[in-house]
């Protein structure tokens, strides 16, 4: 990159899609864990382990809530990457439109300098 901001639209678009898919997969895994329950009840122990069932259940529930939030962040990252692409396209179009008034119309803003119409 010589100067300015450059973005590989194709790569960012592919990675955005992958992030959303990863977020969906992660959320599905968390749902499966949630459906299983806390697991503490399966100990069925009235002895020494009975005092651990409550804290274990609470810790499991908090962990699943945290993982649910993480899946939303993963999915949101994919959406945000798409927003970056859209904003970049909008900014480039506005920049080209504004600069054409300064330098004259150009057929292709990415053409080599000698081939641009100024």
Short mmCIF file of C-alpha atoms in Angstrom, two decimals:
data_model
loop_
_atom_site.label_atom_id
_atom_site.label_comp_id
_atom_site.label_asym_id
_atom_site.label_seq_id
_atom_site.Cartn_x
_atom_site.Cartn_y
_atom_site.Cartn_z
CA UNK A 1 0.00 0.00 0.00
CA UNK A 2 1.63 3.22 -1.13
CA UNK A 3 -0.71 5.60 0.67
CA UNK A 4 -4.27 5.95 1.84
CA UNK A 5 -6.74 3.29 2.84
CA UNK A 6 -7.00 0.11 0.84
CA UNK A 7 -9.40 -2.75 1.45
CA UNK A 8 -9.78 -6.06 -0.29
CA UNK A 9 -13.54 -6.11 -0.76
CA UNK A 10 -13.65 -9.75 -1.81
CA UNK A 11 -11.58 -10.94 1.15
CA UNK A 12 -13.52 -8.85 3.68
CA UNK A 13 -16.83 -10.05 2.21
CA UNK A 14 -15.76 -13.69 2.45
CA UNK A 15 -14.51 -13.30 6.00
CA UNK A 16 -17.69 -11.48 7.02
CA UNK A 17 -19.72 -14.41 5.75
CA UNK A 18 -17.46 -16.85 7.59
CA UNK A 19 -17.81 -14.88 10.83
CA UNK A 20 -21.61 -14.95 10.61
CA UNK A 21 -21.59 -18.70 9.92
CA UNK A 22 -19.17 -19.24 12.81
CA UNK A 23 -21.45 -17.19 15.08
CA UNK A 24 -24.47 -19.28 14.05
CA UNK A 25 -22.56 -22.53 14.68
CA UNK A 26 -21.36 -21.27 18.04
CA UNK A 27 -24.91 -20.23 19.03
CA UNK A 28 -26.23 -23.68 18.03
CA UNK A 29 -23.60 -25.36 20.22
CA UNK A 30 -24.54 -23.15 23.17
CA UNK A 31 -28.25 -23.97 22.64
CA UNK A 32 -27.42 -27.69 22.75
CA UNK A 33 -25.51 -27.21 26.00
CA UNK A 34 -28.37 -25.19 27.47
CA UNK A 35 -30.91 -27.87 26.55
CA UNK A 36 -28.89 -30.45 28.48
CA UNK A 37 -29.34 -28.52 31.70
CA UNK A 38 -26.79 -27.78 34.38
CA UNK A 39 -25.55 -31.33 34.85
CA UNK A 40 -25.34 -30.88 38.60
CA UNK A 41 -28.67 -32.58 39.17
CA UNK A 42 -27.35 -35.76 37.62
CA UNK A 43 -25.00 -36.23 40.57
CA UNK A 44 -27.96 -37.18 42.80
CA UNK A 45 -25.78 -37.12 45.86
CA UNK A 46 -27.12 -36.34 49.31
CA UNK A 47 -23.67 -36.57 50.83
CA UNK A 48 -20.52 -34.59 50.36
CA UNK A 49 -21.27 -33.38 46.81
CA UNK A 50 -24.75 -32.04 47.62
CA UNK A 51 -23.30 -28.72 48.80
CA UNK A 52 -21.61 -28.27 45.41
CA UNK A 53 -24.71 -28.71 43.24
CA UNK A 54 -26.02 -25.15 43.76
CA UNK A 55 -22.76 -23.33 43.06
CA UNK A 56 -22.01 -25.67 40.14
CA UNK A 57 -25.44 -24.99 38.61
CA UNK A 58 -25.00 -21.23 39.06
CA UNK A 59 -21.52 -21.28 37.51
CA UNK A 60 -22.77 -23.37 34.57
CA UNK A 61 -25.67 -20.97 33.97
CA UNK A 62 -23.39 -17.92 34.08
CA UNK A 63 -20.94 -19.61 31.70
CA UNK A 64 -23.70 -20.37 29.21
CA UNK A 65 -24.92 -16.76 29.39
CA UNK A 66 -21.39 -15.55 28.67
CA UNK A 67 -21.07 -17.94 25.73
CA UNK A 68 -24.43 -16.73 24.39
CA UNK A 69 -23.12 -13.17 24.50
CA UNK A 70 -19.95 -14.26 22.75
CA UNK A 71 -21.92 -15.87 19.91
CA UNK A 72 -23.77 -12.57 19.44
CA UNK A 73 -20.45 -10.71 19.27
CA UNK A 74 -19.10 -13.16 16.68
CA UNK A 75 -22.22 -12.78 14.53
CA UNK A 76 -22.19 -9.00 15.03
CA UNK A 77 -18.58 -8.84 13.88
CA UNK A 78 -19.59 -10.38 10.55
CA UNK A 79 -22.39 -7.84 10.18
CA UNK A 80 -20.03 -5.00 11.06
CA UNK A 81 -17.54 -6.17 8.44
CA UNK A 82 -20.34 -5.89 5.86
CA UNK A 83 -21.07 -2.38 7.14
CA UNK A 84 -17.40 -1.48 6.67
CA UNK A 85 -17.64 -2.60 3.04
CA UNK A 86 -20.78 -0.55 2.44
CA UNK A 87 -19.31 2.52 4.15
CA UNK A 88 -16.08 2.20 2.16
CA UNK A 89 -18.02 2.04 -1.10
CA UNK A 90 -20.08 5.09 -0.10
CA UNK A 91 -16.99 7.05 0.95
CA UNK A 92 -15.15 6.19 -2.26
CA UNK A 93 -18.10 7.21 -4.41
CA UNK A 94 -18.41 10.52 -2.54
CA UNK A 95 -14.68 11.11 -2.80
CA UNK A 96 -14.67 10.47 -6.55
CA UNK A 97 -17.68 12.72 -7.03
CA UNK A 98 -16.16 15.55 -4.99
CA UNK A 99 -12.72 15.26 -6.56
CA UNK A 100 -14.10 15.24 -10.10
CA UNK A 101 -15.12 18.84 -9.54
CA UNK A 102 -11.56 19.71 -8.61
CA UNK A 103 -9.68 17.76 -11.24
CA UNK A 104 -12.28 17.14 -13.93
CA UNK A 105 -14.12 13.93 -14.75
CA UNK A 106 -12.16 10.70 -14.85
CA UNK A 107 -13.18 7.55 -16.69
CA UNK A 108 -11.46 5.20 -14.25
CA UNK A 109 -10.06 6.52 -10.97
CA UNK A 110 -7.80 3.48 -10.71
CA UNK A 111 -6.31 3.80 -14.21
CA UNK A 112 -2.62 4.71 -14.48
CA UNK A 113 -2.11 8.44 -14.17
CA UNK A 114 -1.23 8.98 -17.85
CA UNK A 115 -4.45 7.28 -19.01
CA UNK A 116 -6.81 9.36 -16.86
CA UNK A 117 -8.92 12.02 -18.44
CA UNK A 118 -8.29 15.24 -16.55
#
